[in-house]
Amino acid sequence: EPEVTQTPSHQVTQMGQEVILRCVPISNHLYFYWYRQILGQKVEFLVSFYNNEISEKSEIFDDQFSVERPDGSNFTLKIRSTKLEDSAMYFCASIGQVVNSPLHFGNGTRLTVT
Amino acid sequence: DQQVKQNSPSLSVQEGRISILNCDYTNSMFDYFLWYKKYPAEGPTFLISISSIKDKNEDGRFTVFLNKSAKHLSLHIVPSQPGDSAVYFCAAKGSGGSNYKLTFGKGTLLTVNP
């Protein structure tokens, strides 16, 4: 069964550094998402992306965050200047059609900001 | 702003018995509800869903019930197996638009004891 794949599985970075989290969504999917889960808290929506542009973003997704689909397969989340509170699991998800279909999630990237 | 609430952080059940996981929501615009299962170090895995036009959906050992008037849904697992031990997230999607933003509850840790 096709999967959403994320790399790296664990990223450690120093506060203030830029980090790029990478995702390869399922190949025929058209809608892409990033979610995050801070340890012990719920899974939170960050941003949705369709047709090469952001379609919705949450309050968490401030100017330090950006997303890009640089080619036909990758979908990246960039955090420009990481903060301690950015430490979390970041999940990429994709879906082929919007109407009442489940999101497929990757296994996540654990980001640790020191 | 907890639009989706899972009030039980944990549940412990004996193997072979029924597990009942509960979820409440406040947003009447939600029209599609999903349950995800999550193991440590993995992403959420879709389990079962229900549209707001139904009150029950069954898939093998898993049944989801929706009570729209009470804004309540539940997941029944019967018979429960030790491999079902995981965190279960309830999620909901609003109606309309081209986006597919899921709002998650905080999760319930299910432990099935042999």
Coordinates of C-alpha atoms in Angstrom, one line a residue:
Chain A
E1 CA 0.0 0.0 0.0
P2 CA 1.4 3.5 -0.9
E3 CA 2.8 5.4 2.1
V4 CA 3.6 8.9 3.0
T5 CA 7.4 9.0 3.8
Q6 CA 9.2 11.5 6.0
T7 CA 12.8 12.3 6.5
P8 CA 14.7 12.5 8.7
S9 CA 13.0 10.5 11.5
H10 CA 14.8 12.6 14.1
Q11 CA 16.3 16.1 13.7
V12 CA 18.3 17.8 16.4
T13 CA 19.1 21.5 15.9
Q14 CA 20.2 24.5 17.9
M15 CA 17.9 27.3 18.7
G16 CA 18.0 29.9 15.9
Q17 CA 19.0 27.5 13.2
E18 CA 17.0 26.8 10.1
V19 CA 15.6 23.3 9.6
I20 CA 13.9 21.7 6.7
L21 CA 11.6 18.7 7.2
R22 CA 10.9 16.6 4.1
C23 CA 8.0 14.6 3.0
V24 CA 7.1 12.5 0.0
P25 CA 3.3 12.3 -0.2
I26 CA 1.5 9.4 -1.9
S27 CA 2.1 9.9 -5.6
N28 CA -1.4 10.6 -6.9
H29 CA -2.5 12.7 -4.0
L30 CA -3.3 16.4 -4.6
Y31 CA -3.7 17.9 -1.1
F32 CA -0.8 18.1 1.4
Y33 CA -0.7 18.9 5.0
W34 CA 1.6 19.4 8.0
Y35 CA 0.5 18.7 11.5
R36 CA 2.5 18.7 14.7
Q37 CA 2.2 17.1 18.1
I38 CA 4.1 18.6 21.1
L39 CA 4.9 15.9 23.6
G40 CA 1.8 15.1 25.7
Q41 CA -0.5 17.3 23.7
K42 CA -2.9 16.8 20.8
V43 CA -2.1 16.7 17.1
E44 CA -2.5 20.2 15.7
F45 CA -3.1 21.4 12.2
L46 CA -0.4 23.7 10.8
V47 CA -1.0 24.2 7.1
S48 CA -2.7 22.8 4.0
F49 CA -1.3 23.1 0.5
Y50 CA -3.0 22.6 -2.8
N51 CA -2.2 23.5 -6.4
N52 CA 1.2 24.9 -5.3
E53 CA -0.1 27.3 -2.8
I54 CA -1.2 27.4 0.8
S55 CA -4.9 27.0 1.1
E56 CA -5.2 27.3 4.9
K57 CA -2.9 27.9 7.8
S58 CA -3.2 27.9 11.6
E59 CA -2.1 30.6 14.0
I60 CA 0.9 28.4 14.8
F61 CA 2.1 28.8 11.2
D62 CA 3.7 32.2 11.5
D63 CA 6.3 33.9 9.4
Q64 CA 9.0 31.6 10.6
F65 CA 7.3 28.7 8.8
S66 CA 7.1 28.1 5.1
V67 CA 6.1 25.2 2.8
E68 CA 7.2 24.3 -0.6
R69 CA 6.7 21.6 -3.2
P70 CA 10.0 22.0 -5.1
D71 CA 9.3 19.2 -7.6
G72 CA 6.6 16.7 -8.4
S73 CA 7.3 14.5 -5.4
N74 CA 8.6 16.4 -2.4
F75 CA 6.8 18.5 0.1
T76 CA 8.9 20.4 2.6
L77 CA 8.3 22.4 5.8
K78 CA 11.0 25.0 6.6
I79 CA 11.4 26.6 10.0
R80 CA 13.5 29.6 9.5
S81 CA 14.8 30.3 13.0
T82 CA 13.9 27.5 15.4
K83 CA 12.8 28.1 18.9
L84 CA 12.8 25.7 21.9
E85 CA 9.0 25.5 21.7
D86 CA 9.2 24.2 18.1
S87 CA 10.3 20.9 19.5
A88 CA 7.6 18.4 18.5
M89 CA 6.7 15.6 16.2
Y90 CA 5.9 16.9 12.8
F91 CA 3.6 14.8 10.6
C92 CA 3.1 15.2 6.9
A93 CA -0.2 14.0 5.5
S94 CA -1.8 13.8 2.1
I95 CA -5.2 13.0 0.5
G96 CA -6.3 12.4 -3.1
Q97 CA -9.7 13.8 -2.9
V98 CA -11.2 16.0 -0.3
V99 CA -14.7 14.7 0.1
N100 CA -14.9 12.4 3.1
S101 CA -11.7 10.5 2.7
P102 CA -9.2 9.9 5.4
L103 CA -5.8 11.7 5.6
H104 CA -2.8 9.4 5.2
F105 CA 0.0 10.3 7.6
G106 CA 3.7 9.7 7.5
N107 CA 5.6 8.4 10.5
G108 CA 6.7 11.9 11.5
T109 CA 9.9 13.7 12.2
R110 CA 10.9 14.3 15.8
L111 CA 12.4 17.8 15.9
T112 CA 14.4 18.6 19.0
V113 CA 15.6 22.2 19.4
T114 CA 18.3 22.7 22.0
Chain B
D1 CA -10.5 26.0 22.2
Q2 CA -11.2 22.3 22.4
Q3 CA -13.7 21.6 19.7
V4 CA -13.0 17.9 19.9
K5 CA -12.7 16.4 23.4
Q6 CA -11.6 13.0 24.6
N7 CA -12.2 13.2 28.3
S8 CA -10.6 9.9 29.2
P9 CA -6.8 10.1 28.9
S10 CA -6.5 6.3 29.4
L11 CA -8.5 3.1 29.4
S12 CA -7.6 -0.4 30.5
V13 CA -9.5 -3.4 29.3
Q14 CA -9.1 -7.2 29.5
E15 CA -8.4 -9.1 26.3
G16 CA -11.6 -10.4 24.8
R17 CA -13.8 -7.7 26.4
I18 CA -15.2 -4.6 24.8
S19 CA -13.3 -1.4 24.6
I20 CA -15.4 1.8 24.4
L21 CA -13.7 5.0 23.5
N22 CA -15.6 8.3 23.7
C23 CA -15.4 11.6 22.0
D24 CA -17.4 14.8 22.3
Y25 CA -17.5 17.7 19.9
T26 CA -18.8 21.3 20.1
N27 CA -18.8 22.4 16.5
S28 CA -22.1 21.6 14.8
M29 CA -20.5 22.2 11.4
F30 CA -18.4 19.0 11.6
D31 CA -19.8 16.6 9.1
Y32 CA -17.2 13.8 9.0
F33 CA -15.6 12.0 11.9
L34 CA -12.6 9.7 12.0
W35 CA -10.8 7.5 14.5
Y36 CA -7.0 7.2 14.2
K37 CA -4.8 4.8 16.0
K38 CA -1.2 5.7 16.9
Y39 CA 1.6 3.6 18.1
P40 CA 4.8 5.2 19.6
A41 CA 7.2 6.5 17.0
E42 CA 4.6 6.1 14.2
G43 CA 2.2 8.5 12.6
P44 CA -1.6 8.3 13.1
T45 CA -3.1 5.4 11.2
F46 CA -6.7 5.7 9.9
L47 CA -9.0 3.2 11.5
I48 CA -12.6 4.0 10.8
S49 CA -14.8 6.9 9.9
I50 CA -18.4 8.0 9.8
S51 CA -20.3 10.7 7.9
S52 CA -22.8 12.9 9.8
I53 CA -25.7 11.4 7.8
K54 CA -25.1 8.1 9.5
D55 CA -25.3 6.9 13.1
K56 CA -23.3 3.8 12.8
N57 CA -20.4 2.4 10.8
E58 CA -19.0 -1.1 11.3
D59 CA -15.7 -2.6 10.1
G60 CA -14.8 -5.9 11.5
R61 CA -14.1 -5.6 15.2
F62 CA -14.5 -1.8 15.1
T63 CA -17.8 0.1 15.2
V64 CA -18.2 3.8 15.4
F65 CA -21.5 5.3 16.7
L66 CA -22.5 8.9 16.2
N67 CA -25.1 10.7 18.2
K68 CA -25.5 14.1 16.5
S69 CA -28.0 15.5 19.0
A70 CA -25.6 14.8 21.8
K71 CA -22.5 15.7 19.7
H72 CA -21.0 12.5 20.8
L73 CA -19.3 9.6 19.1
S74 CA -17.8 6.4 20.3
L75 CA -15.6 3.7 19.1
H76 CA -16.3 0.1 20.1
I77 CA -13.7 -2.6 19.8
V78 CA -14.9 -6.1 20.3
P79 CA -13.3 -8.4 21.1
S80 CA -10.3 -6.3 22.3
Q81 CA -6.8 -7.7 21.6
P82 CA -3.4 -6.9 23.1
G83 CA -2.3 -5.5 19.7
D84 CA -5.1 -2.9 20.0
S85 CA -3.0 -1.2 22.7
A86 CA -2.3 2.3 21.3
V87 CA -3.4 5.9 21.5
Y88 CA -6.7 6.5 19.8
F89 CA -7.5 9.9 18.4
C90 CA -10.9 11.1 17.5
A91 CA -10.9 13.7 14.6
A92 CA -13.5 15.8 12.9
K93 CA -13.8 17.7 9.7
G94 CA -15.9 20.7 8.9
S95 CA -18.3 20.9 6.0
G96 CA -17.7 22.9 2.8
G97 CA -14.7 24.4 1.2
S98 CA -11.8 22.7 -0.5
N99 CA -9.7 22.2 2.6
Y100 CA -9.6 19.2 4.7
K101 CA -8.6 20.4 8.1
L102 CA -9.0 17.8 10.8
T103 CA -9.4 18.8 14.3
F104 CA -8.1 16.2 16.7
G105 CA -8.9 15.3 20.3
K106 CA -6.1 14.8 22.8
G107 CA -6.3 11.0 22.5
T108 CA -7.0 8.1 24.8
L109 CA -4.4 5.5 25.6
L110 CA -5.9 2.1 25.4
T111 CA -4.2 -0.8 27.1
V112 CA -5.5 -4.2 26.5
N113 CA -4.3 -6.7 29.1
P114 CA -3.8 -10.4 28.2

